[in-house]
mmCIF file of C-alpha atoms in Angstrom:
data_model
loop_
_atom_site.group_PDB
_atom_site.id
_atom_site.type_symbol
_atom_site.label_atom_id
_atom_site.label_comp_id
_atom_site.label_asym_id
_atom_site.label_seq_id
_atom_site.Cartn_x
_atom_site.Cartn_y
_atom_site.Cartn_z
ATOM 1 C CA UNK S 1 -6.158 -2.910 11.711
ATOM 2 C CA UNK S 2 -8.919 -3.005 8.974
ATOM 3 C CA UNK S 3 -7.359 -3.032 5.302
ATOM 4 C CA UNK S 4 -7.597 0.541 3.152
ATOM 5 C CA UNK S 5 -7.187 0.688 -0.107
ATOM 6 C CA UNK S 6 -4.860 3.432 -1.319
ATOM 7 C CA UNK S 7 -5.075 5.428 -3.828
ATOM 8 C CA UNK S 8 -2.004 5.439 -6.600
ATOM 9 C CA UNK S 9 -0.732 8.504 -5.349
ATOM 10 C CA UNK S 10 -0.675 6.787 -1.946
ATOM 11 C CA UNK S 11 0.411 3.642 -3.268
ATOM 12 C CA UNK S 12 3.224 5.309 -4.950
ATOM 13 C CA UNK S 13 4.007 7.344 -1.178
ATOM 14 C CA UNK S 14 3.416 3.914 0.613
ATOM 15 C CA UNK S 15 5.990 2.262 -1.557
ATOM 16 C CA UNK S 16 8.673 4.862 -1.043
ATOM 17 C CA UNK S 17 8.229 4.722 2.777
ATOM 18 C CA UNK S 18 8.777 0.938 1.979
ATOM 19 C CA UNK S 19 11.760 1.995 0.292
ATOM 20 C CA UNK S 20 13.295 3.958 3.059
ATOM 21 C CA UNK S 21 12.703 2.129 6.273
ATOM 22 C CA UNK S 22 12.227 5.454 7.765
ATOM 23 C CA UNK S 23 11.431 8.908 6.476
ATOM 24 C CA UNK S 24 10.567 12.446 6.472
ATOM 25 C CA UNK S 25 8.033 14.473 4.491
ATOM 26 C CA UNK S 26 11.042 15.789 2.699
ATOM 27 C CA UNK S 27 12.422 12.687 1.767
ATOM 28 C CA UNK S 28 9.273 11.394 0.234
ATOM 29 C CA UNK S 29 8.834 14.288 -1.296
ATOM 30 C CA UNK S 30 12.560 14.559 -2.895
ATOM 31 C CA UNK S 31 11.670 10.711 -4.160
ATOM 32 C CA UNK S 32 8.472 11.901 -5.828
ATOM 33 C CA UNK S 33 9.714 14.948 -7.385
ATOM 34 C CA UNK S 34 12.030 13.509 -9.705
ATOM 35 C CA UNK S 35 8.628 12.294 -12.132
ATOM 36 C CA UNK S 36 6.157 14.767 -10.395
ATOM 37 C CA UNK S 37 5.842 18.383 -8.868
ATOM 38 C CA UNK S 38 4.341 18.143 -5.833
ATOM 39 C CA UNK S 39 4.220 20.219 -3.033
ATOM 40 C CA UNK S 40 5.024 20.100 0.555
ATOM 41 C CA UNK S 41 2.165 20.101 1.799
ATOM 42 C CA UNK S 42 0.395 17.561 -0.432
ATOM 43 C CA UNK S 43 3.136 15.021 0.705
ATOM 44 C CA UNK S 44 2.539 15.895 4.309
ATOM 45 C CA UNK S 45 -1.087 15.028 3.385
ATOM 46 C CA UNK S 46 -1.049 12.106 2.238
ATOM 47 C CA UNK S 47 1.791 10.498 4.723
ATOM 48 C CA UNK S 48 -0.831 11.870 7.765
ATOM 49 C CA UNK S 49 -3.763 9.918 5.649
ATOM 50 C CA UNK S 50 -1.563 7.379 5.927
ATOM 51 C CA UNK S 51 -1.145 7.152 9.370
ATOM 52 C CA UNK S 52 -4.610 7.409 9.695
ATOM 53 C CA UNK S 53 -5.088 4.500 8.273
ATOM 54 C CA UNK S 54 -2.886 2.816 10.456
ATOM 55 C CA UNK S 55 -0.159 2.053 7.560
ATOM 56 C CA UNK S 56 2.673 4.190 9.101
ATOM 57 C CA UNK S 57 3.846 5.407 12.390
ATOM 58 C CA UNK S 58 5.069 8.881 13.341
ATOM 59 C CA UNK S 59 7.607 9.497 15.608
ATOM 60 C CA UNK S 60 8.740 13.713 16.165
ATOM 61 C CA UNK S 61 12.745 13.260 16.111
ATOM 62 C CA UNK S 62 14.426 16.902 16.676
ATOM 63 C CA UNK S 63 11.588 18.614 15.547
ATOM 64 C CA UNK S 64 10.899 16.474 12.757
ATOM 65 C CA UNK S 65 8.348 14.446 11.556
ATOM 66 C CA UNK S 66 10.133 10.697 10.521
ATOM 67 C CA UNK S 67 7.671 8.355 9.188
ATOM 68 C CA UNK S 68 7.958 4.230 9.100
ATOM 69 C CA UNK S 69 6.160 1.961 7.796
ATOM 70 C CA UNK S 70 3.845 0.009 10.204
ATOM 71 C CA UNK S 71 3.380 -3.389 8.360
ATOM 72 C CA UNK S 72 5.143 -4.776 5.663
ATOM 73 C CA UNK S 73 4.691 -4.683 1.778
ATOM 74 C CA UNK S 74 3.782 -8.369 1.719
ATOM 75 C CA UNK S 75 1.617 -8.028 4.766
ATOM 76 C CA UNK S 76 -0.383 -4.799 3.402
ATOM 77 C CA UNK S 77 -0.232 -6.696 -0.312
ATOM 78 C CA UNK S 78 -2.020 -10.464 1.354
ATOM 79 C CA UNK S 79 -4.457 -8.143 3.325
ATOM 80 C CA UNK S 80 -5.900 -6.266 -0.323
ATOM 81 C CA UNK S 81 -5.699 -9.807 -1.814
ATOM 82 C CA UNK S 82 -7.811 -11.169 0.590
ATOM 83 C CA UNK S 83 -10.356 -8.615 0.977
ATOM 84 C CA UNK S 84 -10.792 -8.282 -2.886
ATOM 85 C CA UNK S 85 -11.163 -11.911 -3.290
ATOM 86 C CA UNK S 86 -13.658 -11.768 -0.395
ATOM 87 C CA UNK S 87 -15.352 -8.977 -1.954
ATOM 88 C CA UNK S 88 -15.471 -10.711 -5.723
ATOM 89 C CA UNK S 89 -16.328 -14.280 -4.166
ATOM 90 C CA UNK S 90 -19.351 -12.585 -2.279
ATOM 91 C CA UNK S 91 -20.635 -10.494 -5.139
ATOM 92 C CA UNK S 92 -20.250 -12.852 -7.686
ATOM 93 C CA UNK S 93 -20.676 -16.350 -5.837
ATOM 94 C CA UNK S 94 -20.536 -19.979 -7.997
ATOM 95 C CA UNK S 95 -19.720 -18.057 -11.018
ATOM 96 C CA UNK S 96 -16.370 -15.839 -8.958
ATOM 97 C CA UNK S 97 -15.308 -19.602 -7.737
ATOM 98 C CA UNK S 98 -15.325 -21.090 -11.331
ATOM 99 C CA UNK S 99 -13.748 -18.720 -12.869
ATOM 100 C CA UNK S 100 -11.382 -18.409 -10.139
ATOM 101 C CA UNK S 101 -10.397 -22.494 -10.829
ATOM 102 C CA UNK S 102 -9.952 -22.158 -14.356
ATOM 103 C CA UNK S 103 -7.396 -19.690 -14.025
ATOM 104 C CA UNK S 104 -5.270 -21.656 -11.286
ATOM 105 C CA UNK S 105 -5.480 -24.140 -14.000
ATOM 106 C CA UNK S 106 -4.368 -22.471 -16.528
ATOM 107 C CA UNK S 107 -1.132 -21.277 -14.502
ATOM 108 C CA UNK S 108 2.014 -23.220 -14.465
ATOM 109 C CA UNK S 109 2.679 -26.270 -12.342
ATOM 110 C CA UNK S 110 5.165 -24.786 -10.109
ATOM 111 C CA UNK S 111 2.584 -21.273 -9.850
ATOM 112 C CA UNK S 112 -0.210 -23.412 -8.907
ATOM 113 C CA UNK S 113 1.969 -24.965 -6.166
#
């Protein structure tokens, strides 16, 4: 699976079907509705661009829709590290590296570790 970013909204989606173990449109939606008004169909949007990009599976149970998530929080969260260190290390080369080793040393002992 190649890493997507997300964008808050699906961050904030993403973090619910995290939440839940498993899920339906209308349970993400009742989660997300208590701070926003969002409809339906923007939900249902935004769990399919999920699964698009390979974060969630769908399974139809009775008609419905449930949603999972298809790698862990930690996995998904090493994956973005990675790729924007990657991406910062390539763009920014010697500089990205020493600036990169004066903040480990500036973190505690037992954070460094």
């Amino acid at each position: 699976m190649k890493t997507k970013s997300l964008s808050k909204l699906e961050q904030e989606v993403m973090s619910i079907v995290w939440t839940l173990g498993k899920c339906s449109v209308r349970d993400v939606l009742n989660k997300l509705n208590t701070e926003k008004k969002l409809a339906y169909t923007t939900v249902a949007t935004l769990l399919q661009r999920l699964y698009g990009k390979g974060l969630v599976n769908r399974n139809d149970d009775n008609l419905t829709l449930l949603y999972s998530p298809k790698i862990s929080k930690e996995t998904y969260g090493k994956k973005m590290a990675k790729l924007l260190t990657n991406s910062f290390f390539k763009s920014y080369g010697d500089t990205a590296i020493a600036s990169f080793a004066e903040s480990i040393d500036k973190l505690p002992k037992q954070k460094r570790e």
